[in-house]
Amino acid sequence: MRKLRRNGNQINIRWISTSEDNKLRGLAKEQARAATQEDALPQERVPRMKSTTLNIARSQAVPSNDLPVDIGRHAKRVDAALPGKHTRQLYDRLSWKEASVLAQLRTGMARLNGYLYRIKVADTDQCACGQARENVEHFLFRCQKWTAHRTELLQCTNTHRGNISFFLGGKSPSDDQKWTPNLEAVRASIRFAIATGRLEAT
Ligand SMILES: [Zn+2]
């Protein structure tokens, strides 16, 4: 409401007596009944002003730029399967912090320069190591700053090293129908990310 006021709108609030209230309620019911009758024509339009104002307030509350295109692409690369039982299985029994870390890595909307730069929070998309754009794959598998933290990740598998789907509990296009997420690997990724402290707000 404060937001609406700030934008130069006036808001009047007024208590109404019970009898008036009843009258209004009766009217509202009548209108509702009429509107829900079969073949009912839409009544006059709801005044536009209110909804427009709300939309403006809403659009100011969230960053106006849409999600970067490559965010959807990242999520799909991580997991070719639609969210379902396996997603629930992944997040089951994770603490809030662990779940938040996993969600960041799976969506790509992570507190890493690659994404922060896109939403105009960081000045550069480059990693502090100076070698590449700091995206999820660079962070998980390649950045030399975190080599010492990667022992457990590497011990999870010999065949899936560097496979982002495997490490984030997603289905790769090459996985067959019997595929299930490797929860050990997912937990190792989460532990790795938490150990680096990189995804936390500073
Ligand atoms: Zn790096």
PDB file of C-alpha atoms and ligand atoms in Angstrom:
ATOM      1  CA  MET A   1       0.000   0.000   0.000  1.00  0.00           C
ATOM      2  CA  ARG A   2       2.875   2.306   0.855  1.00  0.00           C
ATOM      3  CA  LYS A   3       4.253   1.545  -2.571  1.00  0.00           C
ATOM      4  CA  LEU A   4       0.987   2.541  -4.222  1.00  0.00           C
ATOM      5  CA  ARG A   5       0.923   5.783  -2.248  1.00  0.00           C
ATOM      6  CA  ARG A   6       4.465   6.609  -3.197  1.00  0.00           C
ATOM      7  CA  ASN A   7       3.461   6.388  -6.830  1.00  0.00           C
ATOM      8  CA  GLY A   8       0.982   9.163  -6.304  1.00  0.00           C
ATOM      9  CA  ASN A   9      -2.160   7.113  -5.755  1.00  0.00           C
ATOM     10  CA  GLN A  10      -4.713   7.910  -3.140  1.00  0.00           C
ATOM     11  CA  ILE A  11      -6.100   5.152  -1.024  1.00  0.00           C
ATOM     12  CA  ASN A  12      -9.248   5.619   0.974  1.00  0.00           C
ATOM     13  CA  ILE A  13     -10.211   3.080   3.552  1.00  0.00           C
ATOM     14  CA  ARG A  14     -13.565   3.289   5.213  1.00  0.00           C
ATOM     15  CA  TRP A  15     -15.421   1.077   7.624  1.00  0.00           C
ATOM     16  CA  ILE A  16     -18.938   0.222   6.626  1.00  0.00           C
ATOM     17  CA  SER A  17     -21.777  -0.566   8.957  1.00  0.00           C
ATOM     18  CA  THR A  18     -23.150  -4.082   9.108  1.00  0.00           C
ATOM     19  CA  SER A  19     -26.365  -3.265   7.320  1.00  0.00           C
ATOM     20  CA  GLU A  20     -24.504  -1.578   4.516  1.00  0.00           C
ATOM     21  CA  ASP A  21     -22.178  -4.542   4.478  1.00  0.00           C
ATOM     22  CA  ASN A  22     -25.095  -6.936   4.105  1.00  0.00           C
ATOM     23  CA  LYS A  23     -26.487  -4.920   1.268  1.00  0.00           C
ATOM     24  CA  LEU A  24     -23.129  -5.023  -0.479  1.00  0.00           C
ATOM     25  CA  ARG A  25     -22.772  -8.716   0.096  1.00  0.00           C
ATOM     26  CA  GLY A  26     -26.213  -9.312  -1.355  1.00  0.00           C
ATOM     27  CA  LEU A  27     -25.262  -7.303  -4.419  1.00  0.00           C
ATOM     28  CA  ALA A  28     -22.000  -9.139  -4.787  1.00  0.00           C
ATOM     29  CA  LYS A  29     -23.749 -12.482  -4.582  1.00  0.00           C
ATOM     30  CA  GLU A  30     -26.234 -11.450  -7.204  1.00  0.00           C
ATOM     31  CA  GLN A  31     -23.445 -10.337  -9.502  1.00  0.00           C
ATOM     32  CA  ALA A  32     -21.520 -13.526  -8.925  1.00  0.00           C
ATOM     33  CA  ARG A  33     -24.568 -15.617  -9.669  1.00  0.00           C
ATOM     34  CA  ALA A  34     -25.234 -13.724 -12.870  1.00  0.00           C
ATOM     35  CA  ALA A  35     -21.608 -13.936 -13.939  1.00  0.00           C
ATOM     36  CA  THR A  36     -21.342 -17.666 -13.418  1.00  0.00           C
ATOM     37  CA  GLN A  37     -24.512 -18.495 -15.318  1.00  0.00           C
ATOM     38  CA  GLU A  38     -23.952 -20.356 -18.506  1.00  0.00           C
ATOM     39  CA  ASP A  39     -23.586 -18.105 -21.528  1.00  0.00           C
ATOM     40  CA  ALA A  40     -23.162 -15.113 -19.284  1.00  0.00           C
ATOM     41  CA  LEU A  41     -21.497 -12.253 -21.095  1.00  0.00           C
ATOM     42  CA  PRO A  42     -18.595 -10.561 -19.390  1.00  0.00           C
ATOM     43  CA  GLN A  43     -19.862  -7.498 -17.626  1.00  0.00           C
ATOM     44  CA  GLU A  44     -18.284  -4.134 -17.980  1.00  0.00           C
ATOM     45  CA  ARG A  45     -14.552  -4.224 -17.623  1.00  0.00           C
ATOM     46  CA  VAL A  46     -12.968  -3.876 -14.250  1.00  0.00           C
ATOM     47  CA  PRO A  47     -11.544  -0.373 -14.073  1.00  0.00           C
ATOM     48  CA  ARG A  48      -8.083  -0.606 -15.508  1.00  0.00           C
ATOM     49  CA  MET A  49      -6.395   1.889 -13.256  1.00  0.00           C
ATOM     50  CA  LYS A  50      -6.119  -0.339 -10.233  1.00  0.00           C
ATOM     51  CA  SER A  51      -4.657  -3.335 -12.014  1.00  0.00           C
ATOM     52  CA  THR A  52      -2.249  -1.198 -14.003  1.00  0.00           C
ATOM     53  CA  THR A  53      -1.002   0.447 -10.853  1.00  0.00           C
ATOM     54  CA  LEU A  54      -0.531  -2.936  -9.239  1.00  0.00           C
ATOM     55  CA  ASN A  55       1.339  -4.209 -12.252  1.00  0.00           C
ATOM     56  CA  ILE A  56       3.636  -1.225 -12.146  1.00  0.00           C
ATOM     57  CA  ALA A  57       4.261  -1.788  -8.449  1.00  0.00           C
ATOM     58  CA  ARG A  58       4.967  -5.439  -9.110  1.00  0.00           C
ATOM     59  CA  SER A  59       7.298  -4.776 -11.985  1.00  0.00           C
ATOM     60  CA  GLN A  60       9.266  -2.422  -9.797  1.00  0.00           C
ATOM     61  CA  ALA A  61       9.503  -5.000  -7.044  1.00  0.00           C
ATOM     62  CA  VAL A  62      11.322  -7.522  -9.226  1.00  0.00           C
ATOM     63  CA  PRO A  63      14.152  -6.791 -11.643  1.00  0.00           C
ATOM     64  CA  SER A  64      12.524  -5.745 -14.881  1.00  0.00           C
ATOM     65  CA  ASN A  65      14.759  -7.799 -17.152  1.00  0.00           C
ATOM     66  CA  ASP A  66      13.514 -11.281 -17.867  1.00  0.00           C
ATOM     67  CA  LEU A  67      15.498 -14.348 -16.952  1.00  0.00           C
ATOM     68  CA  PRO A  68      18.554 -14.718 -19.135  1.00  0.00           C
ATOM     69  CA  VAL A  69      17.994 -17.181 -21.957  1.00  0.00           C
ATOM     70  CA  ASP A  70      20.893 -19.373 -20.975  1.00  0.00           C
ATOM     71  CA  ILE A  71      19.378 -20.038 -17.559  1.00  0.00           C
ATOM     72  CA  GLY A  72      16.742 -22.347 -19.014  1.00  0.00           C
ATOM     73  CA  ARG A  73      19.412 -23.897 -21.177  1.00  0.00           C
ATOM     74  CA  HIS A  74      21.600 -24.607 -18.175  1.00  0.00           C
ATOM     75  CA  ALA A  75      18.775 -26.261 -16.244  1.00  0.00           C
ATOM     76  CA  LYS A  76      17.958 -28.461 -19.235  1.00  0.00           C
ATOM     77  CA  ARG A  77      21.555 -29.459 -19.696  1.00  0.00           C
ATOM     78  CA  VAL A  78      21.708 -30.476 -16.040  1.00  0.00           C
ATOM     79  CA  ASP A  79      18.504 -32.449 -16.169  1.00  0.00           C
ATOM     80  CA  ALA A  80      16.847 -33.708 -19.305  1.00  0.00           C
ATOM     81  CA  ALA A  81      14.038 -35.206 -17.234  1.00  0.00           C
ATOM     82  CA  LEU A  82      11.016 -33.217 -16.187  1.00  0.00           C
ATOM     83  CA  PRO A  83      10.803 -32.405 -12.489  1.00  0.00           C
ATOM     84  CA  GLY A  84       9.146 -35.322 -10.754  1.00  0.00           C
ATOM     85  CA  LYS A  85       9.734 -38.046  -8.247  1.00  0.00           C
ATOM     86  CA  HIS A  86      13.493 -37.870  -8.714  1.00  0.00           C
ATOM     87  CA  THR A  87      13.536 -34.136  -7.957  1.00  0.00           C
ATOM     88  CA  ARG A  88      11.659 -34.726  -4.735  1.00  0.00           C
ATOM     89  CA  GLN A  89      14.039 -37.529  -3.908  1.00  0.00           C
ATOM     90  CA  LEU A  90      16.940 -35.138  -4.419  1.00  0.00           C
ATOM     91  CA  TYR A  91      15.676 -32.463  -2.084  1.00  0.00           C
ATOM     92  CA  ASP A  92      14.312 -34.877   0.523  1.00  0.00           C
ATOM     93  CA  ARG A  93      16.169 -34.737   3.784  1.00  0.00           C
ATOM     94  CA  LEU A  94      18.324 -31.816   2.722  1.00  0.00           C
ATOM     95  CA  SER A  95      18.629 -28.936   5.116  1.00  0.00           C
ATOM     96  CA  TRP A  96      17.462 -25.544   3.909  1.00  0.00           C
ATOM     97  CA  LYS A  97      21.031 -24.525   3.220  1.00  0.00           C
ATOM     98  CA  GLU A  98      21.824 -27.697   1.283  1.00  0.00           C
ATOM     99  CA  ALA A  99      18.641 -27.382  -0.749  1.00  0.00           C
ATOM    100  CA  SER A 100      19.416 -23.785  -1.577  1.00  0.00           C
ATOM    101  CA  VAL A 101      22.910 -24.734  -2.747  1.00  0.00           C
ATOM    102  CA  LEU A 102      21.556 -27.557  -4.905  1.00  0.00           C
ATOM    103  CA  ALA A 103      18.899 -25.306  -6.402  1.00  0.00           C
ATOM    104  CA  GLN A 104      21.509 -22.693  -7.282  1.00  0.00           C
ATOM    105  CA  LEU A 105      23.683 -25.251  -9.034  1.00  0.00           C
ATOM    106  CA  ARG A 106      20.810 -26.912 -10.894  1.00  0.00           C
ATOM    107  CA  THR A 107      19.181 -23.714 -12.112  1.00  0.00           C
ATOM    108  CA  GLY A 108      22.378 -21.796 -12.770  1.00  0.00           C
ATOM    109  CA  MET A 109      20.938 -18.881 -10.830  1.00  0.00           C
ATOM    110  CA  ALA A 110      23.910 -19.127  -8.565  1.00  0.00           C
ATOM    111  CA  ARG A 111      25.900 -16.615  -6.616  1.00  0.00           C
ATOM    112  CA  LEU A 112      28.673 -16.908  -9.183  1.00  0.00           C
ATOM    113  CA  ASN A 113      29.909 -14.047 -11.329  1.00  0.00           C
ATOM    114  CA  GLY A 114      28.507 -15.570 -14.510  1.00  0.00           C
ATOM    115  CA  TYR A 115      24.971 -15.131 -13.214  1.00  0.00           C
ATOM    116  CA  LEU A 116      25.574 -12.102 -10.984  1.00  0.00           C
ATOM    117  CA  TYR A 117      26.880 -10.190 -13.971  1.00  0.00           C
ATOM    118  CA  ARG A 118      23.745 -11.054 -15.942  1.00  0.00           C
ATOM    119  CA  ILE A 119      21.520  -9.578 -13.267  1.00  0.00           C
ATOM    120  CA  LYS A 120      23.853  -6.579 -12.977  1.00  0.00           C
ATOM    121  CA  VAL A 121      25.069  -7.370  -9.488  1.00  0.00           C
ATOM    122  CA  ALA A 122      28.690  -8.089 -10.406  1.00  0.00           C
ATOM    123  CA  ASP A 123      30.938  -5.958 -12.588  1.00  0.00           C
ATOM    124  CA  THR A 124      32.327  -8.921 -14.477  1.00  0.00           C
ATOM    125  CA  ASP A 125      31.316 -12.456 -15.348  1.00  0.00           C
ATOM    126  CA  GLN A 126      34.914 -13.621 -15.030  1.00  0.00           C
ATOM    127  CA  CYS A 127      36.080 -15.855 -12.215  1.00  0.00           C
ATOM    128  CA  ALA A 128      38.586 -14.446  -9.742  1.00  0.00           C
ATOM    129  CA  CYS A 129      41.065 -17.066 -10.964  1.00  0.00           C
ATOM    130  CA  GLY A 130      41.212 -15.131 -14.225  1.00  0.00           C
ATOM    131  CA  GLN A 131      40.824 -18.217 -16.405  1.00  0.00           C
ATOM    132  CA  ALA A 132      37.177 -18.249 -17.467  1.00  0.00           C
ATOM    133  CA  ARG A 133      33.613 -17.115 -16.999  1.00  0.00           C
ATOM    134  CA  GLU A 134      32.528 -18.204 -13.548  1.00  0.00           C
ATOM    135  CA  ASN A 135      29.610 -20.503 -14.301  1.00  0.00           C
ATOM    136  CA  VAL A 136      28.461 -23.633 -12.490  1.00  0.00           C
ATOM    137  CA  GLU A 137      30.632 -25.993 -14.526  1.00  0.00           C
ATOM    138  CA  HIS A 138      33.742 -23.897 -14.034  1.00  0.00           C
ATOM    139  CA  PHE A 139      33.026 -23.699 -10.311  1.00  0.00           C
ATOM    140  CA  LEU A 140      32.294 -27.411  -9.845  1.00  0.00           C
ATOM    141  CA  PHE A 141      34.888 -28.985 -12.064  1.00  0.00           C
ATOM    142  CA  ARG A 142      37.558 -26.643 -13.312  1.00  0.00           C
ATOM    143  CA  CYS A 143      38.407 -23.645 -11.180  1.00  0.00           C
ATOM    144  CA  GLN A 144      41.868 -24.081  -9.756  1.00  0.00           C
ATOM    145  CA  LYS A 145      40.967 -22.115  -6.666  1.00  0.00           C
ATOM    146  CA  TRP A 146      38.941 -25.121  -5.464  1.00  0.00           C
ATOM    147  CA  THR A 147      41.176 -28.006  -6.503  1.00  0.00           C
ATOM    148  CA  ALA A 148      41.860 -28.976  -2.906  1.00  0.00           C
ATOM    149  CA  HIS A 149      38.116 -29.227  -2.196  1.00  0.00           C
ATOM    150  CA  ARG A 150      37.460 -31.552  -5.110  1.00  0.00           C
ATOM    151  CA  THR A 151      38.871 -34.828  -3.731  1.00  0.00           C
ATOM    152  CA  GLU A 152      35.508 -36.228  -2.691  1.00  0.00           C
ATOM    153  CA  LEU A 153      33.864 -35.251  -5.973  1.00  0.00           C
ATOM    154  CA  LEU A 154      36.518 -37.103  -7.914  1.00  0.00           C
ATOM    155  CA  GLN A 155      36.199 -40.184  -5.741  1.00  0.00           C
ATOM    156  CA  CYS A 156      32.506 -40.520  -6.618  1.00  0.00           C
ATOM    157  CA  THR A 157      33.130 -41.797 -10.105  1.00  0.00           C
ATOM    158  CA  ASN A 158      35.691 -42.617 -12.715  1.00  0.00           C
ATOM    159  CA  THR A 159      33.368 -42.620 -15.653  1.00  0.00           C
ATOM    160  CA  HIS A 160      31.280 -39.511 -15.059  1.00  0.00           C
ATOM    161  CA  ARG A 161      33.948 -36.958 -14.195  1.00  0.00           C
ATOM    162  CA  GLY A 162      32.928 -33.531 -15.382  1.00  0.00           C
ATOM    163  CA  ASN A 163      29.378 -34.742 -16.093  1.00  0.00           C
ATOM    164  CA  ILE A 164      27.220 -32.013 -14.664  1.00  0.00           C
ATOM    165  CA  SER A 165      24.024 -34.081 -14.854  1.00  0.00           C
ATOM    166  CA  PHE A 166      25.594 -36.878 -12.865  1.00  0.00           C
ATOM    167  CA  PHE A 167      26.839 -34.571 -10.127  1.00  0.00           C
ATOM    168  CA  LEU A 168      23.614 -32.615  -9.786  1.00  0.00           C
ATOM    169  CA  GLY A 169      21.186 -35.529  -9.885  1.00  0.00           C
ATOM    170  CA  GLY A 170      19.932 -34.940 -13.403  1.00  0.00           C
ATOM    171  CA  LYS A 171      19.287 -37.239 -16.307  1.00  0.00           C
ATOM    172  CA  SER A 172      21.702 -36.925 -19.219  1.00  0.00           C
ATOM    173  CA  PRO A 173      20.314 -37.420 -22.691  1.00  0.00           C
ATOM    174  CA  SER A 174      22.410 -40.605 -22.858  1.00  0.00           C
ATOM    175  CA  ASP A 175      20.886 -42.111 -19.688  1.00  0.00           C
ATOM    176  CA  ASP A 176      18.339 -44.846 -20.280  1.00  0.00           C
ATOM    177  CA  GLN A 177      14.893 -45.302 -18.771  1.00  0.00           C
ATOM    178  CA  LYS A 178      16.209 -47.079 -15.697  1.00  0.00           C
ATOM    179  CA  TRP A 179      18.258 -44.067 -14.702  1.00  0.00           C
ATOM    180  CA  THR A 180      18.002 -42.818 -11.121  1.00  0.00           C
ATOM    181  CA  PRO A 181      19.955 -39.953  -9.607  1.00  0.00           C
ATOM    182  CA  ASN A 182      23.149 -40.844  -7.787  1.00  0.00           C
ATOM    183  CA  LEU A 183      22.435 -39.273  -4.432  1.00  0.00           C
ATOM    184  CA  GLU A 184      25.976 -39.844  -3.177  1.00  0.00           C
ATOM    185  CA  ALA A 185      27.365 -37.725  -5.988  1.00  0.00           C
ATOM    186  CA  VAL A 186      24.746 -35.023  -5.412  1.00  0.00           C
ATOM    187  CA  ARG A 187      25.614 -34.856  -1.721  1.00  0.00           C
ATOM    188  CA  ALA A 188      29.301 -34.659  -2.567  1.00  0.00           C
ATOM    189  CA  SER A 189      28.602 -31.712  -4.885  1.00  0.00           C
ATOM    190  CA  ILE A 190      26.608 -29.947  -2.200  1.00  0.00           C
ATOM    191  CA  ARG A 191      29.333 -30.543   0.377  1.00  0.00           C
ATOM    192  CA  PHE A 192      31.922 -29.250  -2.071  1.00  0.00           C
ATOM    193  CA  ALA A 193      29.951 -26.070  -2.743  1.00  0.00           C
ATOM    194  CA  ILE A 194      29.366 -25.428   0.942  1.00  0.00           C
ATOM    195  CA  ALA A 195      33.022 -26.066   1.781  1.00  0.00           C
ATOM    196  CA  THR A 196      34.155 -23.408  -0.686  1.00  0.00           C
ATOM    197  CA  GLY A 197      31.785 -20.861   0.871  1.00  0.00           C
ATOM    198  CA  ARG A 198      31.476 -19.350  -2.604  1.00  0.00           C
ATOM    199  CA  LEU A 199      27.677 -19.539  -2.907  1.00  0.00           C
ATOM    200  CA  GLU A 200      26.962 -17.768   0.329  1.00  0.00           C
ATOM    201  CA  ALA A 201      26.000 -14.139   0.665  1.00  0.00           C
ATOM    202  CA  THR A 202      28.950 -12.153   1.904  1.00  0.00           C
TER     203      THR A 202
HETATM  204 ZN    ZN B   1      37.978 -19.875 -11.539  1.00  0.00          ZN
END
